[in-house]
PDB file of C-alpha atoms in Angstrom:
ATOM      1  CA  UNK A1272     -86.930 -33.775 122.004  1.00  0.00           C
ATOM      2  CA  UNK A1273     -86.367 -34.721 118.364  1.00  0.00           C
ATOM      3  CA  UNK A1274     -83.571 -33.052 116.438  1.00  0.00           C
ATOM      4  CA  UNK A1275     -84.113 -30.581 113.604  1.00  0.00           C
ATOM      5  CA  UNK A1276     -80.891 -31.659 111.908  1.00  0.00           C
ATOM      6  CA  UNK A1277     -77.930 -33.879 112.652  1.00  0.00           C
ATOM      7  CA  UNK A1278     -74.648 -34.981 111.154  1.00  0.00           C
ATOM      8  CA  UNK A1279     -71.591 -36.966 112.173  1.00  0.00           C
ATOM      9  CA  UNK A1280     -68.158 -35.426 111.739  1.00  0.00           C
ATOM     10  CA  UNK A1281     -65.561 -38.077 110.989  1.00  0.00           C
ATOM     11  CA  UNK A1282     -62.097 -38.083 112.619  1.00  0.00           C
ATOM     12  CA  UNK A1283     -60.051 -35.320 111.046  1.00  0.00           C
ATOM     13  CA  UNK A1284     -63.194 -33.777 109.594  1.00  0.00           C
ATOM     14  CA  UNK A1285     -64.397 -30.199 109.562  1.00  0.00           C
ATOM     15  CA  UNK A1286     -67.735 -28.391 109.309  1.00  0.00           C
ATOM     16  CA  UNK A1287     -69.187 -24.889 109.309  1.00  0.00           C
ATOM     17  CA  UNK A1288     -72.665 -23.443 109.165  1.00  0.00           C
ATOM     18  CA  UNK A1289     -74.979 -20.641 110.271  1.00  0.00           C
ATOM     19  CA  UNK A1290     -77.288 -21.489 113.162  1.00  0.00           C
ATOM     20  CA  UNK A1291     -80.052 -19.170 114.295  1.00  0.00           C
ATOM     21  CA  UNK A1292     -80.443 -18.049 117.906  1.00  0.00           C
ATOM     22  CA  UNK A1293     -82.736 -20.091 120.108  1.00  0.00           C
ATOM     23  CA  UNK A1294     -81.348 -23.474 119.094  1.00  0.00           C
ATOM     24  CA  UNK A1295     -79.602 -26.238 121.022  1.00  0.00           C
ATOM     25  CA  UNK A1296     -76.381 -27.758 119.728  1.00  0.00           C
ATOM     26  CA  UNK A1297     -75.775 -31.198 121.196  1.00  0.00           C
ATOM     27  CA  UNK A1298     -72.350 -32.770 120.653  1.00  0.00           C
ATOM     28  CA  UNK A1299     -71.904 -36.474 121.436  1.00  0.00           C
ATOM     29  CA  UNK A1300     -68.580 -38.327 121.448  1.00  0.00           C
ATOM     30  CA  UNK A1301     -69.092 -41.627 119.629  1.00  0.00           C
ATOM     31  CA  UNK A1302     -65.910 -43.003 121.137  1.00  0.00           C
ATOM     32  CA  UNK A1303     -63.496 -42.340 123.999  1.00  0.00           C
ATOM     33  CA  UNK A1304     -60.917 -39.568 123.729  1.00  0.00           C
ATOM     34  CA  UNK A1305     -62.800 -37.137 121.490  1.00  0.00           C
ATOM     35  CA  UNK A1306     -61.767 -33.530 120.876  1.00  0.00           C
ATOM     36  CA  UNK A1307     -63.633 -31.005 118.750  1.00  0.00           C
ATOM     37  CA  UNK A1308     -62.292 -27.465 118.380  1.00  0.00           C
ATOM     38  CA  UNK A1309     -64.943 -24.741 117.988  1.00  0.00           C
ATOM     39  CA  UNK A1310     -64.956 -21.149 116.741  1.00  0.00           C
ATOM     40  CA  UNK A1311     -68.020 -18.883 116.943  1.00  0.00           C
ATOM     41  CA  UNK A1312     -68.810 -15.682 115.022  1.00  0.00           C
ATOM     42  CA  UNK A1313     -71.837 -13.382 114.867  1.00  0.00           C
ATOM     43  CA  UNK A1314     -73.508 -14.660 111.689  1.00  0.00           C
ATOM     44  CA  UNK A1315     -74.745 -11.155 110.800  1.00  0.00           C
ATOM     45  CA  UNK A1316     -71.460  -9.358 111.557  1.00  0.00           C
ATOM     46  CA  UNK A1317     -68.410 -11.596 111.170  1.00  0.00           C
ATOM     47  CA  UNK A1318     -66.128  -9.016 112.785  1.00  0.00           C
ATOM     48  CA  UNK A1319     -67.704 -10.016 116.118  1.00  0.00           C
ATOM     49  CA  UNK A1320     -66.513 -13.354 117.438  1.00  0.00           C
ATOM     50  CA  UNK A1321     -65.850 -15.478 120.529  1.00  0.00           C
ATOM     51  CA  UNK A1322     -63.407 -13.743 122.852  1.00  0.00           C
ATOM     52  CA  UNK A1323     -61.576 -16.265 124.995  1.00  0.00           C
ATOM     53  CA  UNK A1324     -59.780 -13.809 127.348  1.00  0.00           C
ATOM     54  CA  UNK A1325     -62.943 -11.868 128.211  1.00  0.00           C
ATOM     55  CA  UNK A1326     -64.971 -15.066 128.607  1.00  0.00           C
ATOM     56  CA  UNK A1327     -62.526 -16.533 131.117  1.00  0.00           C
ATOM     57  CA  UNK A1328     -61.789 -13.286 132.948  1.00  0.00           C
ATOM     58  CA  UNK A1329     -65.458 -12.389 133.421  1.00  0.00           C
ATOM     59  CA  UNK A1330     -66.345 -15.828 134.766  1.00  0.00           C
ATOM     60  CA  UNK A1331     -63.181 -16.326 136.856  1.00  0.00           C
ATOM     61  CA  UNK A1332     -62.235 -19.636 135.271  1.00  0.00           C
ATOM     62  CA  UNK A1333     -59.781 -21.253 132.865  1.00  0.00           C
ATOM     63  CA  UNK A1334     -62.157 -23.934 131.593  1.00  0.00           C
ATOM     64  CA  UNK A1335     -65.824 -24.056 130.631  1.00  0.00           C
ATOM     65  CA  UNK A1336     -68.789 -26.181 131.745  1.00  0.00           C
ATOM     66  CA  UNK A1337     -72.526 -25.947 132.411  1.00  0.00           C
ATOM     67  CA  UNK A1338     -73.546 -22.401 133.318  1.00  0.00           C
ATOM     68  CA  UNK A1339     -70.745 -20.686 131.431  1.00  0.00           C
ATOM     69  CA  UNK A1340     -71.399 -18.465 128.432  1.00  0.00           C
ATOM     70  CA  UNK A1341     -69.061 -17.837 125.519  1.00  0.00           C
ATOM     71  CA  UNK A1342     -68.835 -14.064 125.249  1.00  0.00           C
ATOM     72  CA  UNK A1343     -68.073 -12.052 122.147  1.00  0.00           C
ATOM     73  CA  UNK A1344     -65.566  -9.225 121.878  1.00  0.00           C
ATOM     74  CA  UNK A1345     -68.559  -6.874 122.198  1.00  0.00           C
ATOM     75  CA  UNK A1346     -69.516  -8.318 125.577  1.00  0.00           C
ATOM     76  CA  UNK A1347     -72.505 -10.288 124.289  1.00  0.00           C
ATOM     77  CA  UNK A1348     -73.478 -13.888 124.939  1.00  0.00           C
ATOM     78  CA  UNK A1349     -72.926 -15.869 121.744  1.00  0.00           C
ATOM     79  CA  UNK A1350     -73.729 -19.304 123.170  1.00  0.00           C
ATOM     80  CA  UNK A1351     -74.331 -20.828 126.600  1.00  0.00           C
ATOM     81  CA  UNK A1352     -73.508 -24.280 127.957  1.00  0.00           C
ATOM     82  CA  UNK A1353     -76.843 -25.611 129.200  1.00  0.00           C
ATOM     83  CA  UNK A1354     -75.956 -29.271 129.793  1.00  0.00           C
ATOM     84  CA  UNK A1355     -72.638 -31.027 130.292  1.00  0.00           C
ATOM     85  CA  UNK A1356     -71.794 -34.604 131.232  1.00  0.00           C
ATOM     86  CA  UNK A1357     -68.062 -33.955 131.591  1.00  0.00           C
ATOM     87  CA  UNK A1358     -67.721 -30.778 133.658  1.00  0.00           C
ATOM     88  CA  UNK A1359     -64.573 -29.488 131.950  1.00  0.00           C
ATOM     89  CA  UNK A1360     -63.758 -28.297 128.421  1.00  0.00           C
ATOM     90  CA  UNK A1361     -60.371 -26.901 127.430  1.00  0.00           C
ATOM     91  CA  UNK A1362     -59.995 -23.257 126.412  1.00  0.00           C
ATOM     92  CA  UNK A1363     -56.237 -22.717 126.469  1.00  0.00           C
ATOM     93  CA  UNK A1364     -54.530 -25.285 124.227  1.00  0.00           C
ATOM     94  CA  UNK A1365     -55.690 -24.128 120.804  1.00  0.00           C
ATOM     95  CA  UNK A1366     -55.601 -26.342 117.727  1.00  0.00           C
ATOM     96  CA  UNK A1367     -53.008 -28.496 115.968  1.00  0.00           C
ATOM     97  CA  UNK A1368     -50.723 -27.242 113.204  1.00  0.00           C
ATOM     98  CA  UNK A1369     -49.391 -29.050 110.125  1.00  0.00           C
ATOM     99  CA  UNK A1370     -45.865 -29.181 111.538  1.00  0.00           C
ATOM    100  CA  UNK A1371     -46.993 -30.491 114.937  1.00  0.00           C
ATOM    101  CA  UNK A1372     -49.235 -33.120 113.334  1.00  0.00           C
ATOM    102  CA  UNK A1373     -46.399 -34.384 111.109  1.00  0.00           C
ATOM    103  CA  UNK A1374     -43.953 -34.458 114.024  1.00  0.00           C
ATOM    104  CA  UNK A1375     -46.319 -36.344 116.316  1.00  0.00           C
ATOM    105  CA  UNK A1376     -48.097 -38.788 114.024  1.00  0.00           C
ATOM    106  CA  UNK A1377     -45.841 -39.021 110.986  1.00  0.00           C
ATOM    107  CA  UNK A1378     -45.936 -37.073 107.753  1.00  0.00           C
ATOM    108  CA  UNK A1379     -48.899 -37.831 105.495  1.00  0.00           C
ATOM    109  CA  UNK A1380     -50.161 -36.256 102.293  1.00  0.00           C
ATOM    110  CA  UNK A1381     -53.473 -36.174 100.486  1.00  0.00           C
ATOM    111  CA  UNK A1382     -51.742 -37.327  97.298  1.00  0.00           C
ATOM    112  CA  UNK A1383     -50.688 -40.576  99.012  1.00  0.00           C
ATOM    113  CA  UNK A1384     -53.647 -41.329 101.297  1.00  0.00           C
ATOM    114  CA  UNK A1385     -56.552 -39.278  99.896  1.00  0.00           C
ATOM    115  CA  UNK A1386     -59.210 -38.841 102.613  1.00  0.00           C
ATOM    116  CA  UNK A1387     -57.209 -40.899 105.115  1.00  0.00           C
ATOM    117  CA  UNK A1388     -54.417 -38.332 105.422  1.00  0.00           C
ATOM    118  CA  UNK A1389     -54.016 -36.765 108.860  1.00  0.00           C
ATOM    119  CA  UNK A1390     -55.474 -33.270 108.919  1.00  0.00           C
ATOM    120  CA  UNK A1391     -54.530 -30.455 111.301  1.00  0.00           C
ATOM    121  CA  UNK A1392     -56.887 -28.057 113.021  1.00  0.00           C
ATOM    122  CA  UNK A1393     -55.164 -25.060 111.462  1.00  0.00           C
ATOM    123  CA  UNK A1394     -55.752 -26.338 107.912  1.00  0.00           C
ATOM    124  CA  UNK A1395     -59.349 -27.329 108.617  1.00  0.00           C
ATOM    125  CA  UNK A1396     -60.159 -23.915 110.043  1.00  0.00           C
ATOM    126  CA  UNK A1397     -58.445 -22.103 107.183  1.00  0.00           C
ATOM    127  CA  UNK A1398     -60.567 -23.938 104.607  1.00  0.00           C
ATOM    128  CA  UNK A1399     -63.875 -23.376 106.407  1.00  0.00           C
ATOM    129  CA  UNK A1400     -63.135 -19.726 107.146  1.00  0.00           C
ATOM    130  CA  UNK A1401     -62.449 -19.011 103.484  1.00  0.00           C
ATOM    131  CA  UNK A1402     -65.728 -20.709 102.578  1.00  0.00           C
ATOM    132  CA  UNK A1403     -67.504 -18.222 104.805  1.00  0.00           C
ATOM    133  CA  UNK A1404     -65.831 -15.059 103.557  1.00  0.00           C
ATOM    134  CA  UNK A1405     -63.130 -14.984 106.243  1.00  0.00           C
ATOM    135  CA  UNK A1406     -59.453 -15.952 106.244  1.00  0.00           C
ATOM    136  CA  UNK A1407     -56.522 -17.098 108.347  1.00  0.00           C
ATOM    137  CA  UNK A1408     -56.267 -13.661 109.966  1.00  0.00           C
ATOM    138  CA  UNK A1409     -59.670 -14.423 111.525  1.00  0.00           C
ATOM    139  CA  UNK A1410     -58.344 -17.447 113.409  1.00  0.00           C
ATOM    140  CA  UNK A1411     -58.770 -17.046 117.168  1.00  0.00           C
ATOM    141  CA  UNK A1412     -58.482 -19.105 120.362  1.00  0.00           C
ATOM    142  CA  UNK A1413     -60.860 -22.060 120.275  1.00  0.00           C
ATOM    143  CA  UNK A1414     -62.950 -24.026 122.739  1.00  0.00           C
ATOM    144  CA  UNK A1415     -61.925 -27.703 122.769  1.00  0.00           C
ATOM    145  CA  UNK A1416     -64.957 -29.801 123.617  1.00  0.00           C
ATOM    146  CA  UNK A1417     -64.389 -33.085 125.511  1.00  0.00           C
ATOM    147  CA  UNK A1418     -60.802 -32.277 126.583  1.00  0.00           C
ATOM    148  CA  UNK A1419     -59.535 -31.535 130.087  1.00  0.00           C
ATOM    149  CA  UNK A1420     -56.241 -29.672 130.507  1.00  0.00           C
ATOM    150  CA  UNK A1421     -55.189 -28.360 133.906  1.00  0.00           C
ATOM    151  CA  UNK A1422     -52.136 -26.618 135.363  1.00  0.00           C
ATOM    152  CA  UNK A1423     -50.167 -27.800 138.377  1.00  0.00           C
ATOM    153  CA  UNK A1424     -48.670 -25.475 141.003  1.00  0.00           C
ATOM    154  CA  UNK A1425     -45.589 -24.941 138.827  1.00  0.00           C
ATOM    155  CA  UNK A1426     -47.744 -23.802 135.910  1.00  0.00           C
ATOM    156  CA  UNK A1427     -47.169 -26.948 133.844  1.00  0.00           C
ATOM    157  CA  UNK A1428     -50.182 -27.975 131.745  1.00  0.00           C
ATOM    158  CA  UNK A1429     -51.429 -31.574 131.939  1.00  0.00           C
ATOM    159  CA  UNK A1430     -53.824 -33.412 129.622  1.00  0.00           C
ATOM    160  CA  UNK A1431     -56.289 -35.917 131.171  1.00  0.00           C
ATOM    161  CA  UNK A1432     -56.420 -38.931 128.793  1.00  0.00           C
ATOM    162  CA  UNK A1433     -59.350 -40.652 130.523  1.00  0.00           C
ATOM    163  CA  UNK A1434     -61.566 -37.564 130.695  1.00  0.00           C
ATOM    164  CA  UNK A1435     -63.879 -38.279 127.754  1.00  0.00           C
ATOM    165  CA  UNK A1436     -65.667 -41.615 127.545  1.00  0.00           C
ATOM    166  CA  UNK A1437     -67.802 -42.897 124.674  1.00  0.00           C
ATOM    167  CA  UNK A1438     -71.301 -41.381 124.746  1.00  0.00           C
ATOM    168  CA  UNK A1439     -70.307 -38.211 126.634  1.00  0.00           C
ATOM    169  CA  UNK A1440     -72.395 -35.236 125.526  1.00  0.00           C
ATOM    170  CA  UNK A1441     -72.462 -31.457 125.943  1.00  0.00           C
ATOM    171  CA  UNK A1442     -75.246 -29.125 124.844  1.00  0.00           C
ATOM    172  CA  UNK A1443     -74.869 -25.468 123.894  1.00  0.00           C
ATOM    173  CA  UNK A1444     -77.641 -22.923 123.350  1.00  0.00           C
ATOM    174  CA  UNK A1445     -77.286 -20.253 120.666  1.00  0.00           C
ATOM    175  CA  UNK A1446     -78.043 -16.835 122.180  1.00  0.00           C
ATOM    176  CA  UNK A1447     -77.231 -15.077 118.895  1.00  0.00           C
ATOM    177  CA  UNK A1448     -77.338 -16.051 115.231  1.00  0.00           C
ATOM    178  CA  UNK A1449     -73.923 -17.660 114.953  1.00  0.00           C
ATOM    179  CA  UNK A1450     -71.514 -18.995 112.398  1.00  0.00           C
ATOM    180  CA  UNK A1451     -70.031 -22.160 113.890  1.00  0.00           C
ATOM    181  CA  UNK A1452     -66.723 -23.438 112.503  1.00  0.00           C
ATOM    182  CA  UNK A1453     -65.329 -26.694 113.879  1.00  0.00           C
ATOM    183  CA  UNK A1454     -62.499 -29.168 113.429  1.00  0.00           C
ATOM    184  CA  UNK A1455     -62.531 -32.761 114.695  1.00  0.00           C
ATOM    185  CA  UNK A1456     -58.782 -32.934 115.242  1.00  0.00           C
ATOM    186  CA  UNK A1457     -56.658 -33.878 118.284  1.00  0.00           C
ATOM    187  CA  UNK A1458     -56.002 -31.619 121.235  1.00  0.00           C
ATOM    188  CA  UNK A1459     -52.395 -30.391 120.905  1.00  0.00           C
ATOM    189  CA  UNK A1460     -51.541 -31.839 124.333  1.00  0.00           C
ATOM    190  CA  UNK A1461     -53.065 -35.287 123.725  1.00  0.00           C
ATOM    191  CA  UNK A1462     -50.100 -37.612 124.512  1.00  0.00           C
ATOM    192  CA  UNK A1463     -51.328 -40.482 122.324  1.00  0.00           C
ATOM    193  CA  UNK A1464     -48.904 -41.480 119.598  1.00  0.00           C
ATOM    194  CA  UNK A1465     -51.832 -42.598 117.445  1.00  0.00           C
ATOM    195  CA  UNK A1466     -54.021 -40.042 115.685  1.00  0.00           C
ATOM    196  CA  UNK A1467     -57.330 -40.143 117.609  1.00  0.00           C
ATOM    197  CA  UNK A1468     -60.102 -41.784 115.579  1.00  0.00           C
ATOM    198  CA  UNK A1469     -63.301 -40.559 117.242  1.00  0.00           C
ATOM    199  CA  UNK A1470     -66.363 -39.470 115.251  1.00  0.00           C
ATOM    200  CA  UNK A1471     -68.602 -36.861 116.882  1.00  0.00           C
ATOM    201  CA  UNK A1472     -72.334 -36.429 116.323  1.00  0.00           C
ATOM    202  CA  UNK A1473     -73.847 -32.940 116.120  1.00  0.00           C
ATOM    203  CA  UNK A1474     -77.563 -32.377 116.581  1.00  0.00           C
ATOM    204  CA  UNK A1475     -79.546 -29.137 116.308  1.00  0.00           C
ATOM    205  CA  UNK A1476     -82.735 -28.904 118.380  1.00  0.00           C
ATOM    206  CA  UNK A1477     -85.201 -26.190 119.366  1.00  0.00           C
ATOM    207  CA  UNK A1478     -84.428 -24.405 122.644  1.00  0.00           C
ATOM    208  CA  UNK A1479     -86.929 -23.027 125.100  1.00  0.00           C
ATOM    209  CA  UNK A1480     -86.977 -19.275 125.606  1.00  0.00           C
ATOM    210  CA  UNK A1481     -84.622 -17.974 128.293  1.00  0.00           C
ATOM    211  CA  UNK A1482     -86.557 -17.358 131.517  1.00  0.00           C
ATOM    212  CA  UNK A1483     -85.629 -15.236 134.518  1.00  0.00           C
ATOM    213  CA  UNK A1484     -84.550 -18.336 136.479  1.00  0.00           C
ATOM    214  CA  UNK A1485     -82.288 -19.615 133.687  1.00  0.00           C
ATOM    215  CA  UNK A1486     -79.209 -21.354 135.102  1.00  0.00           C
ATOM    216  CA  UNK A1487     -76.713 -19.745 132.701  1.00  0.00           C
ATOM    217  CA  UNK A1488     -78.255 -16.289 133.086  1.00  0.00           C
ATOM    218  CA  UNK A1489     -77.786 -16.447 136.860  1.00  0.00           C
ATOM    219  CA  UNK A1490     -74.497 -18.345 136.946  1.00  0.00           C
ATOM    220  CA  UNK A1491     -72.538 -15.110 137.405  1.00  0.00           C
ATOM    221  CA  UNK A1492     -73.472 -11.398 137.434  1.00  0.00           C
ATOM    222  CA  UNK A1493     -71.254 -10.938 134.370  1.00  0.00           C
ATOM    223  CA  UNK A1494     -73.374 -13.477 132.501  1.00  0.00           C
ATOM    224  CA  UNK A1495     -76.506 -11.424 133.081  1.00  0.00           C
ATOM    225  CA  UNK A1496     -74.808  -8.349 131.638  1.00  0.00           C
ATOM    226  CA  UNK A1497     -73.788 -10.357 128.562  1.00  0.00           C
ATOM    227  CA  UNK A1498     -77.385 -11.529 128.095  1.00  0.00           C
ATOM    228  CA  UNK A1499     -78.658  -7.973 128.492  1.00  0.00           C
ATOM    229  CA  UNK A1500     -76.185  -6.761 125.865  1.00  0.00           C
ATOM    230  CA  UNK A1501     -77.411  -9.455 123.483  1.00  0.00           C
ATOM    231  CA  UNK A1502     -81.051  -8.610 124.177  1.00  0.00           C
ATOM    232  CA  UNK A1503     -80.403  -4.926 123.497  1.00  0.00           C
ATOM    233  CA  UNK A1504     -78.591  -5.790 120.253  1.00  0.00           C
ATOM    234  CA  UNK A1505     -81.679  -7.554 118.867  1.00  0.00           C
ATOM    235  CA  UNK A1506     -84.159  -5.080 120.393  1.00  0.00           C
ATOM    236  CA  UNK A1507     -82.536  -2.206 118.518  1.00  0.00           C
ATOM    237  CA  UNK A1508     -82.949  -4.164 115.282  1.00  0.00           C
ATOM    238  CA  UNK A1509     -86.633  -4.783 115.997  1.00  0.00           C
ATOM    239  CA  UNK A1510     -86.034  -8.520 116.345  1.00  0.00           C
TER     240      UNK A1510
END
């Protein structure tokens, strides 16, 4: 299937855009050790956005993979994971801050290094949110594509450095019209002392209509309710 649109987000880069429902979003790591932090909002009502606690609680998991849906704070399915070559994407570690980035990789400034300065996830999100009529108060827990973080029996979180290899891909389906905001910045728990330098390709493709035997729809009973809530939302608008 040929893509409608594609772009490559450079290391430290950011991007945001509105994507209509019924599209596929394919993310491909162009190198090992990628991490892309994602935020999702209802493009037609920005007060509705991805709700990490409800998403995890409803699907009895702490990470996301094929079959899972990202639910909004109104109980609707924003996007679904329809294909996944990794089997685990982090939901609990959040994004990097300016202070943490400076402490881990050394202090850099735009004035000294221009586009080579080391950006943080917090700053990237703040810029893109403002561009879309939002602000820092609209920051929320993110989904970190390509990263695996797990907890041991003592509750200590561990990052898996070898989890993402070059060429790994994950595909999401938009179940609503969404505003996607992303930051190609390191996972906060990545132990590497070097700022990861991994570009990520994003492609938008047409998705087939959701059928009754859809894998994500039937992955859990809670998923079906989220799909039904989304369907009702558009039905009441005559869409």
